[in-house]
Amino acid sequence: MFIGSYSAPVAKSLKAKVMASLLALAAAVALPQAAHLMGYATGTGNAIGSILLPMHFAIIALGLFAGPCAGLVAGALSPVVSYLLTGMPSVAVLPFMVAELAGYGFAAGLIASKDVHPALKVAFTLVAGRLLRTFVTAIAVAGFGANAGIADVWTAVVPGIPGILLQLILIPVIVRAVEAASRS
């Protein structure tokens, strides 16, 4: 399942990149809503979003499919569009989510064409996005007196471990399937 590498980005033309970006943007808005509905049905409420990290899936996959520019733009736009349509994420979290998801999309796009194990591409992307969020949080704390601490960024990783594991498993499988389909 994880053996070998793929030569993403799969989307080569501008049209394919725009279409992939729109699809990822829609998924980045819809997946959290589906997760929240599942959370309400199971009694876990909004916590399931922190556990499954649904926005991350679409943006990381997009970066791997369409490259760093598409990943960066869709990553930055997806929390804003989600907020405008659903009110989530909250205004307090919004700038940090913009930075983190833009970082995920950009980092995934940068590493997409490297001959590296697919799960390592996702792992690199996850670390890069979290580092960018840490940097933005440090700026907010130092420059604006924000209440969030830098340690909060990394302690948020613990509840997200199930989502991280799913990303490490599912994103490489999805990207390989799309790549195989694009070759046929």
Short mmCIF file of C-alpha atoms in Angstrom, two decimals:
data_model
loop_
_atom_site.label_atom_id
_atom_site.label_comp_id
_atom_site.label_asym_id
_atom_site.label_seq_id
_atom_site.Cartn_x
_atom_site.Cartn_y
_atom_site.Cartn_z
CA MET A 1 0.00 0.00 0.00
CA PHE A 2 2.75 2.50 0.89
CA ILE A 3 5.53 1.03 -1.21
CA GLY A 4 6.98 3.19 -3.95
CA SER A 5 6.37 6.78 -4.76
CA TYR A 6 4.21 8.78 -7.08
CA SER A 7 5.08 11.63 -9.35
CA ALA A 8 2.46 14.12 -8.23
CA PRO A 9 1.32 16.77 -8.88
CA VAL A 10 -1.22 14.92 -10.97
CA ALA A 11 -3.00 18.03 -12.24
CA LYS A 12 -0.81 19.47 -15.00
CA SER A 13 -3.03 21.99 -16.80
CA LEU A 14 -4.32 25.21 -15.29
CA LYS A 15 -7.89 24.02 -15.85
CA ALA A 16 -7.21 20.79 -13.93
CA LYS A 17 -5.58 22.74 -11.08
CA VAL A 18 -8.49 25.16 -10.84
CA MET A 19 -11.03 22.32 -10.87
CA ALA A 20 -9.05 20.39 -8.24
CA SER A 21 -8.81 23.56 -6.13
CA LEU A 22 -12.56 24.18 -6.30
CA LEU A 23 -13.27 20.57 -5.39
CA ALA A 24 -10.82 20.70 -2.47
CA LEU A 25 -12.28 24.00 -1.29
CA ALA A 26 -15.78 22.50 -1.34
CA ALA A 27 -14.55 19.40 0.48
CA ALA A 28 -12.70 21.50 3.06
CA VAL A 29 -16.01 23.22 3.87
CA ALA A 30 -18.24 20.12 3.62
CA LEU A 31 -16.10 17.57 5.48
CA PRO A 32 -16.09 19.50 8.78
CA GLN A 33 -19.85 19.90 8.55
CA ALA A 34 -20.23 16.15 8.03
CA ALA A 35 -17.90 15.55 10.98
CA HIS A 36 -19.92 17.92 13.17
CA LEU A 37 -23.16 16.17 12.20
CA MET A 38 -21.54 12.87 13.10
CA GLY A 39 -20.39 14.44 16.38
CA TYR A 40 -23.88 15.61 17.23
CA ALA A 41 -25.30 12.19 16.36
CA THR A 42 -22.78 10.44 18.63
CA GLY A 43 -22.92 13.02 21.42
CA THR A 44 -19.35 14.27 20.97
CA GLY A 45 -20.39 17.62 19.47
CA ASN A 46 -17.75 19.79 17.80
CA ALA A 47 -14.89 17.88 19.44
CA ILE A 48 -14.88 15.44 16.54
CA GLY A 49 -13.43 18.17 14.30
CA SER A 50 -10.38 18.40 16.58
CA ILE A 51 -10.08 14.63 16.49
CA LEU A 52 -10.49 13.96 12.75
CA LEU A 53 -9.07 17.24 11.34
CA PRO A 54 -11.35 17.07 8.29
CA MET A 55 -10.26 20.32 6.59
CA HIS A 56 -6.68 19.12 6.45
CA PHE A 57 -7.47 16.10 4.26
CA ALA A 58 -8.70 18.07 1.28
CA ILE A 59 -5.98 20.72 1.38
CA ILE A 60 -3.06 18.31 1.80
CA ALA A 61 -4.39 16.11 -1.00
CA LEU A 62 -4.83 19.18 -3.21
CA GLY A 63 -1.22 20.25 -2.67
CA LEU A 64 -0.10 16.77 -3.69
CA PHE A 65 -2.42 16.80 -6.74
CA ALA A 66 -2.03 20.34 -7.99
CA GLY A 67 1.15 21.81 -6.54
CA PRO A 68 2.12 24.52 -4.06
CA CYS A 69 0.24 27.50 -5.52
CA ALA A 70 -3.10 25.71 -5.67
CA GLY A 71 -2.53 24.28 -2.18
CA LEU A 72 -1.57 27.66 -0.75
CA VAL A 73 -4.56 29.51 -2.21
CA ALA A 74 -7.17 26.87 -1.37
CA GLY A 75 -5.63 26.36 2.06
CA ALA A 76 -5.87 30.06 2.84
CA LEU A 77 -9.37 30.41 1.41
CA SER A 78 -11.01 27.31 2.88
CA PRO A 79 -11.29 28.50 6.51
CA VAL A 80 -12.51 31.91 5.32
CA VAL A 81 -15.17 30.40 3.04
CA SER A 82 -16.14 27.96 5.78
CA TYR A 83 -16.50 30.81 8.27
CA LEU A 84 -18.60 32.87 5.84
CA LEU A 85 -20.91 29.93 5.09
CA THR A 86 -21.08 28.15 8.44
CA GLY A 87 -19.62 30.43 11.13
CA MET A 88 -16.82 27.93 11.75
CA PRO A 89 -14.01 28.11 12.62
CA SER A 90 -14.53 30.88 15.17
CA VAL A 91 -13.15 34.35 14.51
CA ALA A 92 -10.54 33.81 17.24
CA VAL A 93 -9.17 30.71 15.49
CA LEU A 94 -9.65 31.85 11.89
CA PRO A 95 -6.27 33.56 11.25
CA PHE A 96 -4.40 30.61 12.71
CA MET A 97 -6.37 28.14 10.59
CA VAL A 98 -5.71 30.25 7.49
CA ALA A 99 -1.96 30.12 8.14
CA GLU A 100 -1.93 26.43 9.03
CA LEU A 101 -4.00 25.25 6.06
CA ALA A 102 -2.12 27.51 3.63
CA GLY A 103 1.07 25.99 5.02
CA TYR A 104 -0.26 22.46 4.55
CA GLY A 105 -1.27 23.10 0.96
CA PHE A 106 1.99 24.84 0.07
CA ALA A 107 4.23 22.27 1.79
CA ALA A 108 2.37 19.36 0.20
CA GLY A 109 2.78 20.96 -3.21
CA LEU A 110 6.49 21.54 -2.65
CA ILE A 111 7.20 17.95 -1.73
CA ALA A 112 4.74 16.39 -4.18
CA SER A 113 7.21 15.70 -6.96
CA LYS A 114 10.01 14.47 -4.69
CA ASP A 115 10.89 10.79 -4.77
CA VAL A 116 9.94 10.20 -1.16
CA HIS A 117 7.70 7.61 0.45
CA PRO A 118 4.10 8.90 0.21
CA ALA A 119 3.45 8.73 3.96
CA LEU A 120 6.62 10.76 4.54
CA LYS A 121 5.27 13.43 2.20
CA VAL A 122 2.17 13.69 4.35
CA ALA A 123 4.24 13.65 7.57
CA PHE A 124 6.50 16.44 6.25
CA THR A 125 3.42 18.43 5.31
CA LEU A 126 1.84 17.99 8.74
CA VAL A 127 4.98 19.19 10.51
CA ALA A 128 5.43 22.16 8.16
CA GLY A 129 1.83 23.33 8.61
CA ARG A 130 2.03 23.01 12.37
CA LEU A 131 5.33 24.92 12.43
CA LEU A 132 3.77 27.74 10.43
CA ARG A 133 0.82 27.86 12.82
CA THR A 134 3.29 27.99 15.74
CA PHE A 135 5.11 30.90 14.10
CA VAL A 136 1.86 32.81 13.50
CA THR A 137 0.79 32.13 17.08
CA ALA A 138 4.13 33.46 18.36
CA ILE A 139 3.62 36.64 16.35
CA ALA A 140 0.08 37.02 17.69
CA VAL A 141 1.27 36.51 21.27
CA ALA A 142 4.28 38.80 21.00
CA GLY A 143 2.78 41.49 18.80
CA PHE A 144 -0.85 41.55 19.79
CA GLY A 145 -0.98 40.00 23.25
CA ALA A 146 -3.14 37.13 22.07
CA ASN A 147 -4.34 34.74 24.75
CA ALA A 148 -3.25 31.57 22.98
CA GLY A 149 0.11 30.20 23.98
CA ILE A 150 2.58 28.58 21.62
CA ALA A 151 2.34 25.37 23.62
CA ASP A 152 -1.39 25.29 22.81
CA VAL A 153 -0.53 24.65 19.15
CA TRP A 154 1.37 21.49 19.99
CA THR A 155 -0.96 20.25 22.75
CA ALA A 156 -3.73 20.37 20.15
CA VAL A 157 -1.86 17.61 18.30
CA VAL A 158 -2.79 14.99 20.91
CA PRO A 159 -6.57 14.94 20.30
CA GLY A 160 -5.85 15.05 16.54
CA ILE A 161 -3.77 11.85 16.53
CA PRO A 162 -6.62 9.77 15.03
CA GLY A 163 -6.98 12.32 12.20
CA ILE A 164 -3.22 12.43 11.68
CA LEU A 165 -3.08 8.63 11.43
CA LEU A 166 -5.98 8.63 8.97
CA GLN A 167 -4.20 11.28 6.89
CA LEU A 168 -0.97 9.27 6.86
CA ILE A 169 -2.89 6.23 5.62
CA LEU A 170 -5.67 7.60 3.43
CA ILE A 171 -4.11 10.55 1.61
CA PRO A 172 -1.35 8.46 -0.04
CA VAL A 173 -3.95 5.88 -1.08
CA ILE A 174 -6.26 8.56 -2.51
CA VAL A 175 -3.45 10.32 -4.37
CA ARG A 176 -2.18 7.03 -5.83
CA ALA A 177 -5.71 6.12 -6.97
CA VAL A 178 -6.18 9.50 -8.65
CA GLU A 179 -2.76 9.25 -10.25
CA ALA A 180 -3.56 5.77 -11.57
CA ALA A 181 -6.90 6.96 -12.92
CA SER A 182 -5.26 9.95 -14.62
CA ARG A 183 -2.86 7.61 -16.45
CA SER A 184 -5.69 5.49 -17.90
#
